[in-house]
CSV table of C-alpha atoms in Angstrom, one decimal:
chain,number,residue,atom,x,y,z
A,1161,MET,CA,46.7,176.8,157.7
A,1162,ILE,CA,47.7,175.7,161.2
A,1163,MET,CA,47.7,178.8,163.4
A,1164,GLU,CA,50.5,179.3,165.9
A,1165,ASN,CA,49.6,179.6,169.6
A,1166,LYS,CA,52.3,181.5,171.4
A,1167,THR,CA,51.0,181.2,174.9
A,1168,ALA,CA,53.2,179.3,177.4
A,1169,LEU,CA,52.3,176.9,180.1
A,1170,GLN,CA,53.2,177.9,183.6
A,1171,ILE,CA,54.3,175.0,185.7
A,1172,ASP,CA,55.3,175.9,189.2
A,1173,ASP,CA,57.6,179.0,188.6
A,1174,ARG,CA,58.5,178.2,185.0
A,1175,ASN,CA,57.0,179.2,181.7
A,1176,ILE,CA,57.3,176.4,179.1
A,1177,SER,CA,56.4,176.9,175.4
A,1178,GLU,CA,54.5,174.4,173.3
A,1179,GLU,CA,57.7,173.7,171.3
A,1180,GLU,CA,59.7,173.1,174.5
A,1181,ALA,CA,57.0,170.8,175.9
A,1182,GLY,CA,56.6,169.0,172.6
A,1183,PHE,CA,52.9,169.2,172.2
A,1184,TYR,CA,50.3,171.6,170.8
A,1185,ARG,CA,47.2,173.1,172.5
A,1186,TYR,CA,43.8,171.6,172.0
A,1187,GLU,CA,42.5,173.9,169.3
A,1188,LYS,CA,45.7,173.4,167.2
A,1189,VAL,CA,45.6,169.7,167.6
A,1190,LEU,CA,42.0,169.6,166.2
A,1191,GLU,CA,43.2,171.5,163.1
A,1192,PHE,CA,45.7,168.8,162.5
A,1193,VAL,CA,43.1,166.1,163.1
A,1194,LYS,CA,40.8,167.7,160.6
A,1195,LYS,CA,43.6,168.1,158.1
A,1196,LEU,CA,44.7,164.4,158.4
A,1197,GLY,CA,41.1,163.1,158.4
A,1198,GLN,CA,40.3,165.0,155.2
A,1199,ALA,CA,43.6,163.8,153.6
A,1200,LEU,CA,42.8,160.2,154.4
A,1201,GLU,CA,39.2,160.5,153.1
A,1202,LYS,CA,40.6,161.9,149.8
A,1203,LYS,CA,43.6,159.6,149.8
A,1204,ASP,CA,45.8,162.7,149.4
A,1205,LEU,CA,49.2,161.2,150.1
A,1206,ASN,CA,51.0,164.6,150.0
A,1207,LYS,CA,48.8,166.1,152.7
A,1208,ILE,CA,49.2,162.9,154.9
A,1209,ILE,CA,53.0,163.3,154.5
A,1210,GLU,CA,52.8,167.0,155.4
A,1211,VAL,CA,51.1,166.2,158.7
A,1212,PHE,CA,53.5,163.3,159.4
A,1213,GLN,CA,56.4,165.6,158.9
A,1214,ASP,CA,55.3,167.4,162.1
A,1215,ARG,CA,56.4,165.2,165.0
A,1216,ILE,CA,54.8,167.5,167.6
A,1217,ALA,CA,51.4,167.2,165.8
A,1218,ILE,CA,51.5,163.4,165.8
A,1219,ARG,CA,52.6,163.3,169.4
A,1220,SER,CA,49.8,165.8,170.4
A,1221,MET,CA,47.2,163.7,168.6
A,1222,MET,CA,48.5,160.6,170.4
A,1223,ILE,CA,48.3,162.2,173.8
A,1224,LEU,CA,44.8,163.6,173.3
A,1225,ARG,CA,43.7,160.3,171.7
A,1226,GLY,CA,40.1,161.5,170.9
A,1227,LYS,CA,36.8,159.9,171.6
A,1228,TYR,CA,36.8,156.2,170.6
A,1229,ASP,CA,40.6,156.6,170.2
A,1230,GLN,CA,39.8,158.1,166.9
A,1231,TYR,CA,43.0,160.2,166.6
A,1232,LEU,CA,45.1,157.1,167.1
A,1233,GLN,CA,43.2,155.1,164.5
A,1234,LEU,CA,43.5,158.0,162.1
A,1235,ILE,CA,47.3,158.0,162.4
A,1236,VAL,CA,47.4,154.2,161.8
A,1237,ASP,CA,45.0,154.3,158.9
A,1238,SER,CA,47.0,157.1,157.2
A,1239,PHE,CA,50.3,155.3,157.8
A,1240,ILE,CA,48.9,152.1,156.3
A,1241,LEU,CA,47.6,153.9,153.3
A,1242,LEU,CA,51.1,155.4,152.6
A,1243,LEU,CA,52.6,151.9,152.8
A,1244,GLN,CA,50.0,150.4,150.5
A,1245,LYS,CA,50.5,153.1,147.9
A,1246,HIS,CA,54.2,152.5,147.9
A,1247,ASP,CA,54.0,148.7,148.0
A,1248,ILE,CA,55.7,148.4,151.5
A,1249,GLU,CA,54.7,145.7,153.8
A,1250,LEU,CA,55.1,145.4,157.6
A,1251,ILE,CA,57.7,142.6,157.2
A,1252,LYS,CA,61.4,142.4,158.1
A,1253,LYS,CA,62.7,142.5,154.6
A,1254,ASP,CA,60.8,145.7,153.9
A,1255,LEU,CA,62.1,147.7,156.9
A,1256,GLN,CA,65.0,149.1,154.8
A,1257,ARG,CA,62.6,150.3,152.2
A,1258,LEU,CA,60.4,151.9,154.8
A,1259,ILE,CA,63.3,153.8,156.4
A,1260,GLU,CA,64.4,155.0,152.9
A,1261,PHE,CA,60.8,156.1,152.2
A,1262,LEU,CA,60.6,158.1,155.4
A,1263,HIS,CA,63.9,159.9,154.8
A,1264,GLU,CA,63.0,160.7,151.2
A,1265,ASN,CA,59.8,162.4,152.5
A,1266,ASN,CA,61.4,164.1,155.5
A,1267,ILE,CA,59.4,162.0,158.0
A,1268,SER,CA,61.2,161.1,161.2
A,1269,GLU,CA,62.0,157.4,161.8
A,1270,PHE,CA,60.2,157.9,165.1
A,1271,ILE,CA,56.9,157.5,163.2
A,1272,ILE,CA,57.5,153.8,163.5
A,1273,HIS,CA,57.7,154.1,167.2
A,1274,GLU,CA,54.5,156.2,167.2
A,1275,ILE,CA,52.6,153.5,165.2
A,1276,LEU,CA,53.9,150.8,167.6
A,1277,SER,CA,52.7,153.0,170.5
A,1278,VAL,CA,49.2,153.4,168.9
A,1279,ALA,CA,49.0,149.6,168.6
A,1280,PHE,CA,49.8,149.4,172.3
A,1281,HIS,CA,47.2,151.9,173.3
A,1282,VAL,CA,44.3,150.4,171.3
A,1283,ARG,CA,45.5,146.9,172.1
A,1284,ASN,CA,45.8,145.9,168.4
A,1285,GLU,CA,47.8,142.7,168.9
A,1286,GLY,CA,47.9,141.9,165.2
A,1287,LEU,CA,49.5,145.2,164.3
A,1288,PHE,CA,51.8,145.2,167.3
A,1289,ASN,CA,53.1,141.7,166.5
A,1290,LYS,CA,53.8,142.6,162.8
A,1291,LEU,CA,55.8,145.6,163.8
A,1292,GLU,CA,57.6,143.7,166.6
A,1293,LYS,CA,58.7,141.0,164.1
A,1294,MET,CA,59.7,143.7,161.6
A,1295,ILE,CA,62.0,145.5,163.9
A,1296,ASP,CA,63.3,142.7,166.1
A,1297,GLU,CA,67.2,142.8,166.2
A,1298,GLN,CA,67.2,145.2,163.3
A,1299,LYS,CA,69.1,148.0,165.2
A,1300,ASN,CA,71.6,148.6,162.4
A,1301,ILE,CA,68.9,149.4,159.8
A,1302,PHE,CA,67.9,152.6,161.6
A,1303,HIS,CA,69.8,155.8,160.8
A,1304,LYS,CA,69.3,156.8,164.5
A,1305,GLU,CA,70.1,154.0,166.8
A,1306,LYS,CA,68.0,155.5,169.6
A,1307,VAL,CA,64.8,155.0,167.6
A,1308,TYR,CA,65.4,151.2,167.9
A,1309,TYR,CA,65.6,151.6,171.7
A,1310,TRP,CA,62.4,153.7,171.9
A,1311,LEU,CA,60.8,150.8,170.1
A,1312,LEU,CA,62.3,148.4,172.6
A,1313,HIS,CA,60.9,150.5,175.5
A,1314,SER,CA,57.4,150.3,173.9
A,1315,ARG,CA,57.8,146.6,173.6
A,1316,ALA,CA,58.5,146.5,177.3
A,1317,SER,CA,55.3,148.4,178.0
A,1318,TRP,CA,53.4,145.9,175.9
A,1319,TYR,CA,54.8,142.9,177.8
A,1320,GLU,CA,54.1,144.7,181.1
A,1321,VAL,CA,50.5,145.7,180.4
A,1322,PHE,CA,49.2,143.3,177.8
A,1323,LYS,CA,51.2,140.1,178.4
A,1324,LYS,CA,51.6,140.6,182.2
A,1325,ASP,CA,55.2,139.4,181.6
A,1326,HIS,CA,57.0,141.7,184.1
A,1327,LYS,CA,60.2,139.7,183.7
A,1328,LYS,CA,60.4,140.4,180.0
A,1329,ALA,CA,59.4,144.1,180.5
A,1330,ILE,CA,62.3,144.4,182.9
A,1331,GLU,CA,64.7,142.7,180.5
A,1332,PHE,CA,63.8,145.1,177.7
A,1333,ASN,CA,64.0,148.2,179.9
A,1334,LEU,CA,67.4,147.2,181.3
A,1335,ARG,CA,68.7,147.0,177.7
A,1336,VAL,CA,67.4,150.5,177.1
A,1337,VAL,CA,68.9,151.8,180.3
A,1338,PHE,CA,72.4,150.5,179.5
A,1339,ALA,CA,72.3,151.7,175.9
A,1340,MET,CA,70.8,155.2,176.4
A,1341,LYS,CA,72.2,156.4,179.7
A,1342,ASN,CA,74.5,159.0,178.0
A,1343,ILE,CA,72.5,159.3,174.7
A,1344,ASP,CA,68.8,160.1,175.4
A,1345,ARG,CA,68.0,161.4,178.8
A,1346,VAL,CA,64.2,161.2,178.4
A,1347,LEU,CA,64.3,157.6,177.1
A,1348,TYR,CA,66.7,156.6,179.9
A,1349,LEU,CA,64.4,158.0,182.5
A,1350,LYS,CA,61.3,156.3,180.9
A,1351,ALA,CA,63.1,153.0,181.0
A,1352,LYS,CA,64.1,153.5,184.7
A,1353,PHE,CA,60.5,154.5,185.4
A,1354,GLY,CA,59.4,151.2,183.9
A,1355,LEU,CA,61.8,149.3,186.0
A,1356,THR,CA,60.5,150.8,189.2
A,1357,TYR,CA,56.9,150.2,188.0
A,1358,ASN,CA,57.6,146.5,187.4
A,1359,LYS,CA,59.8,145.7,190.4
A,1360,GLU,CA,58.4,144.6,193.7
A,1361,LEU,CA,59.6,147.5,195.8
A,1362,MET,CA,58.4,148.9,199.2
A,1363,PRO,CA,56.1,151.9,198.9
A,1364,LYS,CA,58.7,154.3,200.4
A,1365,GLN,CA,61.2,153.3,197.7
A,1366,LYS,CA,58.6,153.8,195.0
A,1367,ILE,CA,57.7,157.2,196.4
A,1368,LYS,CA,61.3,158.2,196.3
A,1369,ASP,CA,61.9,156.9,192.8
A,1370,PHE,CA,58.7,158.3,191.2
A,1371,LEU,CA,59.2,161.8,192.7
A,1372,TYR,CA,62.8,161.7,191.4
A,1373,PHE,CA,61.6,160.7,187.9
A,1374,SER,CA,59.0,163.4,188.0
A,1375,GLU,CA,61.5,166.1,188.9
A,1376,GLU,CA,63.9,164.9,186.2
A,1377,PHE,CA,61.3,164.7,183.5
A,1378,LEU,CA,60.2,168.3,184.4
A,1379,LYS,CA,63.8,169.4,183.8
A,1380,GLU,CA,63.6,167.9,180.4
A,1381,ASN,CA,60.2,169.7,179.8
A,1382,ASN,CA,58.5,166.3,179.5
A,1383,LEU,CA,55.3,167.4,181.3
A,1384,HIS,CA,53.2,164.3,180.6
A,1385,ASP,CA,55.7,161.8,182.1
A,1386,ALA,CA,56.5,164.3,184.9
A,1387,PHE,CA,52.9,164.3,186.1
A,1388,ARG,CA,52.4,160.7,185.5
A,1389,GLY,CA,55.4,160.2,187.8
A,1390,GLU,CA,53.6,162.2,190.5
A,1391,VAL,CA,50.5,160.1,190.1
A,1392,GLU,CA,52.5,156.9,190.6
A,1393,ALA,CA,54.1,158.5,193.7
A,1394,GLY,CA,50.6,159.3,194.9
A,1395,ARG,CA,49.6,155.6,194.3
A,1396,ALA,CA,52.6,154.6,196.4
A,1397,TYR,CA,51.6,157.0,199.2
A,1398,LEU,CA,48.2,155.3,199.2
A,1399,ALA,CA,49.9,151.9,199.4
A,1400,LEU,CA,52.0,153.1,202.3
A,1401,ALA,CA,48.9,154.5,204.2
A,1402,ARG,CA,47.3,151.0,203.9
A,1403,GLN,CA,50.4,149.5,205.4
A,1404,GLN,CA,50.3,151.9,208.3
A,1405,GLY,CA,46.9,150.6,209.4
A,1406,LEU,CA,45.3,152.7,212.1
A,1407,LYS,CA,48.3,154.7,213.1
A,1408,ASN,CA,47.8,158.5,213.1
A,1409,ASP,CA,50.6,158.7,210.5
A,1410,ALA,CA,48.4,156.9,208.0
A,1411,PHE,CA,46.1,160.0,207.8
A,1412,ASP,CA,49.1,162.3,207.2
A,1413,THR,CA,50.2,159.9,204.4
A,1414,LEU,CA,46.7,160.0,202.8
A,1415,GLU,CA,46.9,163.8,202.9
A,1416,GLN,CA,50.2,163.7,201.1
A,1417,ALA,CA,48.7,161.3,198.5
A,1418,LYS,CA,45.7,163.7,198.1
A,1419,ASN,CA,47.9,166.8,197.5
A,1420,ILE,CA,50.1,165.2,194.9
A,1421,ILE,CA,47.2,163.7,193.0
A,1422,LEU,CA,45.2,167.0,193.0
A,1423,LYS,CA,48.2,168.8,191.5
A,1424,SER,CA,48.3,166.3,188.6
A,1425,LEU,CA,44.5,166.5,188.2
A,1426,ARG,CA,44.6,170.3,187.9
A,1427,VAL,CA,47.3,170.2,185.2
A,1428,SER,CA,45.8,167.3,183.2
A,1429,LYS,CA,43.5,169.5,181.0
A,1430,GLU,CA,46.2,172.2,180.6
A,1431,ILE,CA,48.5,169.6,178.9
A,1432,ASN,CA,45.8,167.8,176.9
A,1433,TYR,CA,46.2,164.6,178.9
A,1434,PRO,CA,42.8,163.0,179.4
A,1435,ASN,CA,44.1,159.7,180.6
A,1436,LEU,CA,45.8,161.5,183.4
A,1437,GLU,CA,42.5,163.2,184.3
A,1438,ILE,CA,40.8,159.8,184.5
A,1439,ILE,CA,43.5,158.1,186.5
A,1440,ALA,CA,43.9,161.0,188.9
A,1441,SER,CA,40.1,161.3,189.5
A,1442,GLU,CA,39.8,157.6,190.2
A,1443,MET,CA,42.8,157.8,192.6
A,1444,MET,CA,41.3,160.7,194.5
A,1445,ALA,CA,38.1,158.6,195.0
A,1446,ASP,CA,40.3,155.8,196.3
A,1447,ILE,CA,42.1,158.1,198.7
A,1448,TYR,CA,38.8,159.3,200.2
A,1449,LYS,CA,37.5,155.8,200.3
A,1450,GLU,CA,40.6,154.6,202.3
A,1451,ARG,CA,40.2,157.5,204.7
A,1452,ILE,CA,36.5,156.7,205.4
A,1453,LYS,CA,37.5,153.0,205.8
A,1454,LYS,CA,40.2,153.9,208.4
A,1455,VAL,CA,37.8,156.1,210.3
A,1456,GLN,CA,35.2,153.3,210.5
A,1457,ALA,CA,37.8,150.8,211.7
A,1458,TYR,CA,39.3,153.4,214.1
A,1459,LEU,CA,36.0,153.8,215.9
A,1460,LYS,CA,35.8,150.1,216.7
A,1461,VAL,CA,39.1,150.0,218.5
A,1462,LYS,CA,40.0,153.5,219.7
A,1463,SER,CA,38.4,156.0,222.1
A,1464,ARG,CA,37.1,159.2,220.7
A,1465,ASP,CA,40.1,161.4,221.4
A,1466,ASP,CA,40.5,164.9,219.8
A,1467,PHE,CA,42.3,163.4,216.8
A,1468,ILE,CA,39.5,161.1,215.8
A,1469,ILE,CA,36.8,163.6,216.6
A,1470,ASN,CA,38.4,166.0,214.0
A,1471,ILE,CA,38.6,163.1,211.5
A,1472,ILE,CA,35.0,162.1,212.1
A,1473,LYS,CA,33.9,165.7,211.3
A,1474,ARG,CA,35.4,165.3,207.9
A,1475,THR,CA,34.0,161.9,207.1
A,1476,LYS,CA,30.7,163.2,205.6
A,1477,ASP,CA,32.7,165.6,203.5
A,1478,ASP,CA,35.0,162.7,202.4
A,1479,GLU,CA,32.0,160.7,201.3
A,1480,ARG,CA,30.7,163.6,199.2
A,1481,LYS,CA,34.1,164.2,197.7
A,1482,MET,CA,34.6,160.5,197.0
A,1483,SER,CA,31.3,160.4,195.1
A,1484,SER,CA,32.2,163.6,193.3
A,1485,PHE,CA,35.6,162.2,192.0
A,1486,LEU,CA,34.0,158.9,191.0
A,1487,LYS,CA,31.5,160.9,189.0
A,1488,LYS,CA,34.2,163.0,187.4
A,1489,ALA,CA,36.1,159.9,186.4
A,1490,GLY,CA,32.9,158.4,184.9
A,1491,ILE,CA,32.2,161.5,183.0
A,1492,ALA,CA,35.8,161.6,181.6
A,1493,ARG,CA,35.7,158.0,180.6
A,1494,LYS,CA,32.3,158.5,178.9
A,1495,LYS,CA,33.6,161.7,177.2
A,1496,TYR,CA,36.7,160.1,175.8
A,1497,ASN,CA,35.3,156.5,175.6
A,1498,TYR,CA,38.6,154.8,175.0
A,1499,GLN,CA,38.1,151.5,173.3
A,1500,THR,CA,40.5,148.5,173.4
A,1501,VAL,CA,39.4,147.5,169.9
A,1502,PHE,CA,38.4,149.9,167.2
A,1503,THR,CA,35.4,148.1,165.7
A,1504,GLU,CA,33.1,148.9,162.8
A,1505,LYS,CA,30.5,149.9,165.4
A,1506,TYR,CA,32.4,153.2,165.9
A,1507,LYS,CA,33.3,154.0,162.3
A,1508,LYS,CA,30.4,156.5,161.7
A,1509,GLU,CA,31.1,158.3,164.9
A,1510,TYR,CA,34.9,158.3,164.1
A,1511,TYR,CA,34.5,159.9,160.7
A,1512,LYS,CA,31.9,162.4,162.0
A,1513,HIS,CA,34.5,163.8,164.4
A,1514,ILE,CA,37.4,164.1,162.0
A,1515,THR,CA,35.7,165.6,158.9
C-alpha cells in the first residue's frame, strides 16, 4: 500500500502540496520503485499497469532517477515488457494500437513522452530514434494534441544536448510555442525557456528571461523548472561578471549569482532533484573560483584600497568554500552515479536496489 504523505512544501511564503507540485516525497517514491521492480521481476503486467496509471509516481521516479539511473531504466524495461506481451512494436503503424492499449488500461498518453524523456536522459539513441520515427508527424493519432507537442519539446532537447543542433532545437520549440500558447501554459514556458537557452543572447537578457520563467513556473507549481530557471539565471549572472572584468560591479554580480544558486541548492533535496543539487554545487564552486581569479588579477593592476582589502580578507574563505562545493558536487555525482549508458556492468547493482 502506498502511504499518503500530507506534508506540504513551503516555498517562499506559499505552502504547496505534493499533488499541486506533481511529485511525491522520497519515501513514497521508493515504495513505487519497489512495487514496479517486483512487478517487473515477476512479469506481473497488472501491477506494472497499476503503477503506470499514477502519472505523479512515474514523474517522481524520473526526477529522482536513482543511482545508475536505475529508476529510469526500470520504467523503460516495464514499458517494453507491456508492449512485448501485447505484440506492439515501436513502429509508426503500431502507434494507433499503442494509444488504444493505453486508453483501455487507463494509462495516460503522456507515458510515451516519459519514455522518450528517459531515452534522452540515459542517452539511449536507439530507443530515442525508434520513438521519434514512430511519432513523427502523427499528431492526429493522439487523443490529446498537446501530448504530441510535449514529445516535440523533448525532441528539441535531444537535438540541443545530444546532437548539438541548436537550429533544429529552436525550430521544434518555436512550433511548440505557437501551438501551445493558449493551451498548455507549462509546456509553452518550457519551450520559451528552451529558446532562450539556445539563442545567443547577452547575459542581461538571459538573466531577465530566466528569472521571468522561474517566477511563472512557480505560479504553475512547477518547482523543478522554477528552480532550474534560477540556476540558469545564476549562470547568466556569472557570465555577466566575467564580462565586467575588474570593475567593482563584477563582485556585486558574483554575489547575486551566489545568492540565487544557494537558494536552488537548499531546495534541491526538498524537491527530490539530485541533478539540481549537482549543477548548483558545481556552479557555486565556479562562482568562488571566479572571485578568487578576479582578486588575483586585481592585485596586479590596482592599489590596495579599502574595497580590495575587504575582498582579500575573504579570499582564503573563498578557497575553502570553493573546495567544499566541489567536494559536495563530487559526493552527489558518486551517490547518484548517473550513467549515459545502462550497461550489463550495473545490472546486479540495479536489481539490488529495486527489490
